[in-house]
Structures are given as C-alpha cells and as structure tokens.
Amino acid sequence: MASSDNQNSETSAPSAPSKDSEQLRNTKCVTGFGFIKTKYGLLNILTLISLICILITAGIPDYGYAKVADQNSSASSVEISAVSTRNSIIAFAVLGLILMIIDTILYVFKLIYRLPTKFDLIFIIVMLIFSAIYFILACCAAAWAEKLNNTVYENDSVNHKGAAAAASFFLFVATGVILANFILRLVRPEIIQSKQ
C-alpha cells in the first residue's frame, strides 16, 4: 500500500516546466547586451549620435539670429520661418533621442518581453514616421541655412555660419539610418529566444 501511495503522490505532483514553456515571446532583435553587437544595435548607436549632433548644430545658431532673419525676410527668397524651423528641429530631435534610448534599453535589459508583440510593429511604424519628419526637417534646415546666409550671416563677425547646414546634413543622416534600421526590422522574421 505504501508503494502505491508513493506512486500516486508522484503522479499527482506538478511536473517541472518544459523548455517550451520557458520560451519568451517573439522579438525582432536579439536581446541582452548582445543587441549592441548586432546591426540593429549599431544602427541605434548611429542614430543616437546623429540626433545628438542635430541638437548641437541646431542649438548653436542663436535664437536671436533666427528672429532677425525672420524680421529681414525681404532680403531672402526663402519663405520658411527660421525660428519655427529651429524649434521644430530641436523638439523632434529630443523626441527621437528619447525614443531611441527607450528602444535600446528595452532590448539590452530584456524589458521588451514585458510588452505585447504588437508593440514592435507600432514602434517600427512610429520610427518610420519620424524618418519622414526628419527628411522634411532636413530640407527645411537647408532653407533655414540659406535664409541665415542671405540675412544675418552677411556680417563676417558672426560665428558658426555652417551650423544650420550641418544640422541639415545630420538630419539627412538620421533619416537614412532610421529608415535602414526599421525597414530591416519590418521585413525580418520574428525570432524566439529562451530565458537560458
């Protein structure tokens, strides 16, 4: 009787979780610190560097110069507002920087598993929209640079004359890197990873 009771208790005891149950949800990228070594991690780093350069170059031209350029619009054929362009570039660069930091943290520290699978697609779409915004802002930054050259920068004593043009360049770079990163993620089949 004792042996039969032991057999019953063994069969009724909960079984250890299988390897399949320890598998985590599908992701588009490798998680953990290995993410940094993948092309997606490297593209994230390039995007972060580009956005920081955008913030620096867009912030160098003084707000007062942009205001003076708008006040002297008759001296330039460019019709865009220098103040609005500068502020928009800085605002969207900050937002993009925050999003890319969040994306990197989610994958490096494996926090992505706490979010639903739909989050990946939503984030990809948001970043593709941001790449389109950056392309538009890059064109506006080039016009902003021309407007400054036609108005404020005619004075040789003004420093950082190429800052607005540099912001345009880095915006084009950010556009290309973000497009490459998230189109590759979009077409990449999802991968399943285990906790081990």
Tab-separated table of N, CA and C in Angstrom, residues 68-187:
chain	number	residue	atom	x	y	z
A	68	VAL	N	16.032	87.600	-36.137
A	68	VAL	CA	16.461	88.678	-37.034
A	68	VAL	C	16.271	88.265	-38.491
A	69	ALA	N	16.566	87.002	-38.793
A	69	ALA	CA	16.400	86.502	-40.160
A	69	ALA	C	14.938	86.579	-40.588
A	70	ASP	N	14.030	86.249	-39.666
A	70	ASP	CA	12.592	86.338	-39.985
A	70	ASP	C	12.148	87.792	-40.162
A	71	GLN	N	12.729	88.677	-39.372
A	71	GLN	CA	12.369	90.092	-39.479
A	71	GLN	C	12.869	90.713	-40.782
A	72	ASN	N	13.954	90.142	-41.319
A	72	ASN	CA	14.518	90.637	-42.578
A	72	ASN	C	14.203	89.699	-43.744
A	73	SER	N	13.017	89.134	-43.742
A	73	SER	CA	12.640	88.151	-44.759
A	73	SER	C	12.704	88.705	-46.172
A	74	SER	N	12.546	90.013	-46.300
A	74	SER	CA	12.564	90.628	-47.633
A	74	SER	C	13.933	90.484	-48.304
A	75	ALA	N	14.979	90.259	-47.498
A	75	ALA	CA	16.331	90.138	-48.050
A	75	ALA	C	16.611	88.731	-48.584
A	76	SER	N	15.676	87.803	-48.377
A	76	SER	CA	15.879	86.419	-48.823
A	76	SER	C	14.641	85.917	-49.538
A	77	SER	N	14.847	85.042	-50.500
A	77	SER	CA	13.729	84.433	-51.222
A	77	SER	C	13.118	83.265	-50.456
A	78	VAL	N	13.781	82.832	-49.383
A	78	VAL	CA	13.286	81.713	-48.574
A	78	VAL	C	12.115	82.174	-47.722
A	79	GLU	N	11.021	81.425	-47.782
A	79	GLU	CA	9.795	81.860	-47.108
A	79	GLU	C	9.548	81.171	-45.769
A	80	ILE	N	10.323	80.159	-45.437
A	80	ILE	CA	10.076	79.456	-44.177
A	80	ILE	C	10.504	80.314	-42.991
A	81	SER	N	9.923	80.028	-41.841
A	81	SER	CA	10.282	80.736	-40.613
A	81	SER	C	11.532	80.093	-40.006
A	82	ALA	N	12.560	80.891	-39.805
A	82	ALA	CA	13.804	80.381	-39.211
A	82	ALA	C	13.585	79.950	-37.761
A	83	VAL	N	12.783	80.732	-37.027
A	83	VAL	CA	12.516	80.417	-35.617
A	83	VAL	C	11.759	79.097	-35.497
A	84	SER	N	10.700	78.941	-36.286
A	84	SER	CA	9.888	77.720	-36.219
A	84	SER	C	10.692	76.499	-36.650
A	85	THR	N	11.529	76.673	-37.679
A	85	THR	CA	12.354	75.557	-38.154
A	85	THR	C	13.333	75.116	-37.079
A	86	ARG	N	14.025	76.084	-36.490
A	86	ARG	CA	14.996	75.759	-35.431
A	86	ARG	C	14.322	75.053	-34.266
A	87	ASN	N	13.194	75.582	-33.805
A	87	ASN	CA	12.491	74.994	-32.666
A	87	ASN	C	11.958	73.598	-32.989
A	88	SER	N	11.451	73.406	-34.206
A	88	SER	CA	10.920	72.099	-34.607
A	88	SER	C	12.027	71.058	-34.669
A	89	ILE	N	13.174	71.445	-35.206
A	89	ILE	CA	14.303	70.515	-35.292
A	89	ILE	C	14.737	70.073	-33.904
A	90	ILE	N	14.873	71.022	-32.992
A	90	ILE	CA	15.304	70.689	-31.633
A	90	ILE	C	14.268	69.801	-30.945
A	91	ALA	N	12.981	70.131	-31.097
A	91	ALA	CA	11.913	69.366	-30.445
A	91	ALA	C	11.877	67.920	-30.947
A	92	PHE	N	11.908	67.732	-32.267
A	92	PHE	CA	11.832	66.375	-32.818
A	92	PHE	C	13.127	65.595	-32.591
A	93	ALA	N	14.246	66.281	-32.499
A	93	ALA	CA	15.499	65.596	-32.178
A	93	ALA	C	15.464	65.069	-30.745
A	94	VAL	N	14.913	65.844	-29.831
A	94	VAL	CA	14.777	65.405	-28.438
A	94	VAL	C	13.833	64.207	-28.347
A	95	LEU	N	12.692	64.293	-29.038
A	95	LEU	CA	11.730	63.184	-29.022
A	95	LEU	C	12.349	61.917	-29.606
A	96	GLY	N	13.050	62.051	-30.729
A	96	GLY	CA	13.691	60.905	-31.342
A	96	GLY	C	14.767	60.307	-30.453
A	97	LEU	N	15.517	61.172	-29.778
A	97	LEU	CA	16.560	60.717	-28.858
A	97	LEU	C	15.946	59.891	-27.728
A	98	ILE	N	14.846	60.374	-27.177
A	98	ILE	CA	14.158	59.654	-26.093
A	98	ILE	C	13.667	58.295	-26.585
A	99	LEU	N	13.062	58.258	-27.768
A	99	LEU	CA	12.545	57.002	-28.320
A	99	LEU	C	13.664	55.993	-28.572
A	100	MET	N	14.796	56.455	-29.097
A	100	MET	CA	15.902	55.546	-29.396
A	100	MET	C	16.561	55.035	-28.109
A	101	ILE	N	16.616	55.869	-27.080
A	101	ILE	CA	17.151	55.418	-25.788
A	101	ILE	C	16.229	54.356	-25.192
A	102	ILE	N	14.915	54.594	-25.271
A	102	ILE	CA	13.939	53.619	-24.763
A	102	ILE	C	14.075	52.298	-25.519
A	103	ASP	N	14.176	52.376	-26.853
A	103	ASP	CA	14.307	51.160	-27.672
A	103	ASP	C	15.553	50.369	-27.280
A	104	THR	N	16.664	51.060	-27.100
A	104	THR	CA	17.914	50.391	-26.735
A	104	THR	C	17.809	49.753	-25.351
A	105	ILE	N	17.240	50.467	-24.397
A	105	ILE	CA	17.088	49.940	-23.037
A	105	ILE	C	16.182	48.710	-23.033
A	106	LEU	N	15.090	48.758	-23.801
A	106	LEU	CA	14.151	47.635	-23.844
A	106	LEU	C	14.820	46.352	-24.306
A	107	TYR	N	15.701	46.465	-25.294
A	107	TYR	CA	16.362	45.269	-25.820
A	107	TYR	C	17.574	44.855	-24.992
A	108	VAL	N	18.369	45.802	-24.542
A	108	VAL	CA	19.571	45.464	-23.782
A	108	VAL	C	19.211	44.821	-22.446
A	109	PHE	N	18.193	45.365	-21.759
A	109	PHE	CA	17.815	44.846	-20.442
A	109	PHE	C	16.642	43.872	-20.517
A	110	LYS	N	16.290	43.437	-21.728
A	110	LYS	CA	15.257	42.420	-21.972
A	110	LYS	C	13.882	42.821	-21.431
A	111	LEU	N	13.644	44.112	-21.341
A	111	LEU	CA	12.336	44.586	-20.884
A	111	LEU	C	11.285	44.468	-21.986
A	112	ILE	N	11.739	44.207	-23.210
A	112	ILE	CA	10.829	44.087	-24.343
A	112	ILE	C	9.836	42.952	-24.131
A	113	TYR	N	10.232	41.928	-23.338
A	113	TYR	CA	9.352	40.786	-23.103
A	113	TYR	C	8.135	41.145	-22.257
A	114	ARG	N	8.199	42.253	-21.571
A	114	ARG	CA	7.063	42.673	-20.737
A	114	ARG	C	5.985	43.391	-21.554
A	115	LEU	N	6.310	43.667	-22.798
A	115	LEU	CA	5.371	44.384	-23.670
A	115	LEU	C	4.751	43.421	-24.675
A	116	PRO	N	3.545	43.718	-25.139
A	116	PRO	CA	2.902	42.830	-26.123
A	116	PRO	C	3.637	42.848	-27.461
A	117	THR	N	3.434	41.801	-28.235
A	117	THR	CA	4.112	41.676	-29.526
A	117	THR	C	3.754	42.829	-30.458
A	118	LYS	N	2.541	43.345	-30.343
A	118	LYS	CA	2.106	44.442	-31.215
A	118	LYS	C	2.950	45.701	-31.023
A	119	PHE	N	3.566	45.810	-29.855
A	119	PHE	CA	4.390	46.992	-29.576
A	119	PHE	C	5.499	47.144	-30.611
A	120	ASP	N	6.097	46.011	-31.037
A	120	ASP	CA	7.194	46.061	-32.009
A	120	ASP	C	6.760	46.741	-33.302
A	121	LEU	N	5.608	46.312	-33.824
A	121	LEU	CA	5.112	46.876	-35.082
A	121	LEU	C	4.743	48.346	-34.921
A	122	ILE	N	4.100	48.675	-33.805
A	122	ILE	CA	3.719	50.074	-33.552
A	122	ILE	C	4.959	50.957	-33.482
A	123	PHE	N	5.997	50.483	-32.787
A	123	PHE	CA	7.223	51.270	-32.647
A	123	PHE	C	7.910	51.452	-33.991
A	124	ILE	N	7.925	50.399	-34.800
A	124	ILE	CA	8.526	50.487	-36.136
A	124	ILE	C	7.808	51.541	-36.970
A	125	ILE	N	6.480	51.525	-36.936
A	125	ILE	CA	5.692	52.495	-37.713
A	125	ILE	C	5.968	53.918	-37.229
A	126	VAL	N	6.028	54.099	-35.907
A	126	VAL	CA	6.308	55.429	-35.339
A	126	VAL	C	7.666	55.934	-35.806
A	127	MET	N	8.667	55.068	-35.785
A	127	MET	CA	10.013	55.493	-36.186
A	127	MET	C	10.103	55.759	-37.684
A	128	LEU	N	9.344	55.024	-38.490
A	128	LEU	CA	9.312	55.309	-39.931
A	128	LEU	C	8.658	56.668	-40.189
A	129	ILE	N	7.649	56.999	-39.397
A	129	ILE	CA	7.029	58.334	-39.492
A	129	ILE	C	8.054	59.405	-39.104
A	130	PHE	N	8.823	59.127	-38.046
A	130	PHE	CA	9.864	60.065	-37.620
A	130	PHE	C	10.906	60.263	-38.713
A	131	SER	N	11.239	59.204	-39.441
A	131	SER	CA	12.228	59.346	-40.517
A	131	SER	C	11.697	60.276	-41.606
A	132	ALA	N	10.396	60.196	-41.885
A	132	ALA	CA	9.789	61.105	-42.869
A	132	ALA	C	9.822	62.545	-42.357
A	133	ILE	N	9.553	62.711	-41.058
A	133	ILE	CA	9.602	64.048	-40.448
A	133	ILE	C	11.020	64.611	-40.521
A	134	TYR	N	12.015	63.764	-40.233
A	134	TYR	CA	13.407	64.214	-40.281
A	134	TYR	C	13.822	64.608	-41.701
A	135	PHE	N	13.300	63.903	-42.694
A	135	PHE	CA	13.615	64.264	-44.082
A	135	PHE	C	13.053	65.650	-44.411
A	136	ILE	N	11.810	65.897	-43.986
A	136	ILE	CA	11.196	67.215	-44.214
A	136	ILE	C	11.973	68.295	-43.484
A	137	LEU	N	12.350	68.008	-42.229
A	137	LEU	CA	13.103	68.983	-41.441
A	137	LEU	C	14.496	69.224	-42.024
A	138	ALA	N	15.083	68.188	-42.634
A	138	ALA	CA	16.396	68.360	-43.273
A	138	ALA	C	16.299	69.349	-44.425
A	139	CYS	N	15.228	69.233	-45.207
A	139	CYS	CA	15.011	70.179	-46.313
A	139	CYS	C	14.763	71.582	-45.775
A	140	CYS	N	13.985	71.672	-44.683
A	140	CYS	CA	13.709	72.975	-44.068
A	140	CYS	C	14.987	73.574	-43.472
A	141	ALA	N	15.835	72.713	-42.894
A	141	ALA	CA	17.095	73.201	-42.312
A	141	ALA	C	18.013	73.759	-43.387
A	142	ALA	N	18.004	73.134	-44.564
A	142	ALA	CA	18.813	73.661	-45.673
A	142	ALA	C	18.313	75.041	-46.088
A	143	ALA	N	16.979	75.199	-46.123
A	143	ALA	CA	16.401	76.508	-46.440
A	143	ALA	C	16.688	77.510	-45.319
A	144	TRP	N	16.652	77.041	-44.078
A	144	TRP	CA	16.967	77.891	-42.917
A	144	TRP	C	18.407	78.404	-43.019
A	145	ALA	N	19.325	77.512	-43.407
A	145	ALA	CA	20.725	77.915	-43.566
A	145	ALA	C	20.866	78.974	-44.653
A	146	GLU	N	20.135	78.791	-45.747
A	146	GLU	CA	20.203	79.775	-46.837
A	146	GLU	C	19.640	81.122	-46.399
A	147	LYS	N	18.559	81.073	-45.629
A	147	LYS	CA	17.953	82.321	-45.147
A	147	LYS	C	18.910	83.068	-44.223
A	148	LEU	N	19.599	82.327	-43.354
A	148	LEU	CA	20.569	82.956	-42.468
A	148	LEU	C	21.730	83.546	-43.266
A	149	ASN	N	22.147	82.835	-44.302
A	149	ASN	CA	23.238	83.336	-45.143
A	149	ASN	C	22.851	84.616	-45.875
A	150	ASN	N	21.585	84.724	-46.271
A	150	ASN	CA	21.119	85.895	-47.016
A	150	ASN	C	20.821	87.099	-46.125
A	151	THR	N	20.704	86.853	-44.826
A	151	THR	CA	20.325	87.948	-43.921
A	151	THR	C	21.396	88.173	-42.851
A	152	VAL	N	21.355	87.371	-41.807
A	152	VAL	CA	22.225	87.580	-40.646
A	152	VAL	C	23.691	87.324	-40.965
A	153	TYR	N	23.984	86.241	-41.705
A	153	TYR	CA	25.362	85.815	-41.880
A	153	TYR	C	26.136	86.625	-42.908
A	154	GLU	N	25.534	87.664	-43.449
A	154	GLU	CA	26.291	88.560	-44.324
A	154	GLU	C	27.341	89.326	-43.539
A	155	ASN	N	27.136	89.383	-42.239
A	155	ASN	CA	28.117	90.019	-41.348
A	155	ASN	C	29.232	89.013	-41.046
A	156	ASP	N	30.455	89.344	-41.411
A	156	ASP	CA	31.579	88.422	-41.253
A	156	ASP	C	31.902	88.114	-39.791
A	157	SER	N	31.438	88.926	-38.875
A	157	SER	CA	31.766	88.721	-37.468
A	157	SER	C	30.918	87.634	-36.812
A	158	VAL	N	29.898	87.140	-37.506
A	158	VAL	CA	29.021	86.111	-36.946
A	158	VAL	C	29.740	84.772	-36.956
A	159	ASN	N	29.698	84.068	-35.822
A	159	ASN	CA	30.339	82.759	-35.712
A	159	ASN	C	29.367	81.633	-36.072
A	160	HIS	N	29.904	80.450	-36.291
A	160	HIS	CA	29.129	79.238	-36.541
A	160	HIS	C	28.200	79.380	-37.743
A	161	LYS	N	28.714	79.882	-38.828
A	161	LYS	CA	27.877	80.105	-40.010
A	161	LYS	C	27.378	78.807	-40.634
A	162	GLY	N	28.104	77.730	-40.437
A	162	GLY	CA	27.711	76.461	-41.058
A	162	GLY	C	26.874	75.562	-40.177
A	163	ALA	N	26.459	76.054	-39.016
A	163	ALA	CA	25.745	75.201	-38.065
A	163	ALA	C	24.399	74.730	-38.604
A	164	ALA	N	23.629	75.620	-39.207
A	164	ALA	CA	22.316	75.233	-39.739
A	164	ALA	C	22.462	74.232	-40.884
A	165	ALA	N	23.461	74.433	-41.728
A	165	ALA	CA	23.725	73.490	-42.821
A	165	ALA	C	24.163	72.141	-42.267
A	166	ALA	N	24.949	72.154	-41.191
A	166	ALA	CA	25.371	70.911	-40.555
A	166	ALA	C	24.176	70.174	-39.956
A	167	ALA	N	23.246	70.929	-39.376
A	167	ALA	CA	22.019	70.319	-38.845
A	167	ALA	C	21.245	69.627	-39.959
A	168	SER	N	21.186	70.265	-41.130
A	168	SER	CA	20.526	69.658	-42.290
A	168	SER	C	21.216	68.351	-42.673
A	169	PHE	N	22.537	68.357	-42.698
A	169	PHE	CA	23.303	67.147	-43.052
A	169	PHE	C	23.000	66.010	-42.085
A	170	PHE	N	23.053	66.290	-40.778
A	170	PHE	CA	22.820	65.232	-39.788
A	170	PHE	C	21.365	64.763	-39.797
A	171	LEU	N	20.447	65.645	-40.170
A	171	LEU	CA	19.048	65.223	-40.319
A	171	LEU	C	18.903	64.234	-41.473
A	172	PHE	N	19.606	64.476	-42.566
A	172	PHE	CA	19.591	63.523	-43.685
A	172	PHE	C	20.210	62.193	-43.262
A	173	VAL	N	21.296	62.259	-42.492
A	173	VAL	CA	21.937	61.032	-41.993
A	173	VAL	C	20.976	60.254	-41.102
A	174	ALA	N	20.326	60.955	-40.165
A	174	ALA	CA	19.373	60.310	-39.263
A	174	ALA	C	18.226	59.676	-40.046
A	175	THR	N	17.761	60.359	-41.084
A	175	THR	CA	16.691	59.816	-41.921
A	175	THR	C	17.107	58.483	-42.524
A	176	GLY	N	18.298	58.445	-43.116
A	176	GLY	CA	18.772	57.222	-43.757
A	176	GLY	C	18.997	56.085	-42.782
A	177	VAL	N	19.599	56.392	-41.639
A	177	VAL	CA	19.899	55.352	-40.652
A	177	VAL	C	18.617	54.776	-40.053
A	178	ILE	N	17.668	55.644	-39.724
A	178	ILE	CA	16.401	55.180	-39.156
A	178	ILE	C	15.626	54.343	-40.178
A	179	LEU	N	15.598	54.784	-41.425
A	179	LEU	CA	14.931	54.003	-42.475
A	179	LEU	C	15.559	52.618	-42.595
A	180	ALA	N	16.881	52.561	-42.648
A	180	ALA	CA	17.573	51.275	-42.774
A	180	ALA	C	17.267	50.374	-41.577
A	181	ASN	N	17.352	50.940	-40.379
A	181	ASN	CA	17.141	50.181	-39.151
A	181	ASN	C	15.750	49.558	-39.100
A	182	PHE	N	14.737	50.381	-39.313
A	182	PHE	CA	13.380	49.900	-39.052
A	182	PHE	C	12.730	49.225	-40.256
A	183	ILE	N	13.213	49.475	-41.461
A	183	ILE	CA	12.751	48.670	-42.596
A	183	ILE	C	13.331	47.266	-42.482
A	184	LEU	N	14.598	47.157	-42.062
A	184	LEU	CA	15.190	45.843	-41.837
A	184	LEU	C	14.431	45.082	-40.753
A	185	ARG	N	14.042	45.775	-39.707
A	185	ARG	CA	13.264	45.116	-38.643
A	185	ARG	C	11.890	44.684	-39.158
A	186	LEU	N	11.302	45.510	-40.008
A	186	LEU	CA	9.963	45.221	-40.520
A	186	LEU	C	9.946	43.956	-41.367
A	187	VAL	N	10.958	43.784	-42.205
A	187	VAL	CA	10.998	42.624	-43.105
A	187	VAL	C	11.627	41.403	-42.444
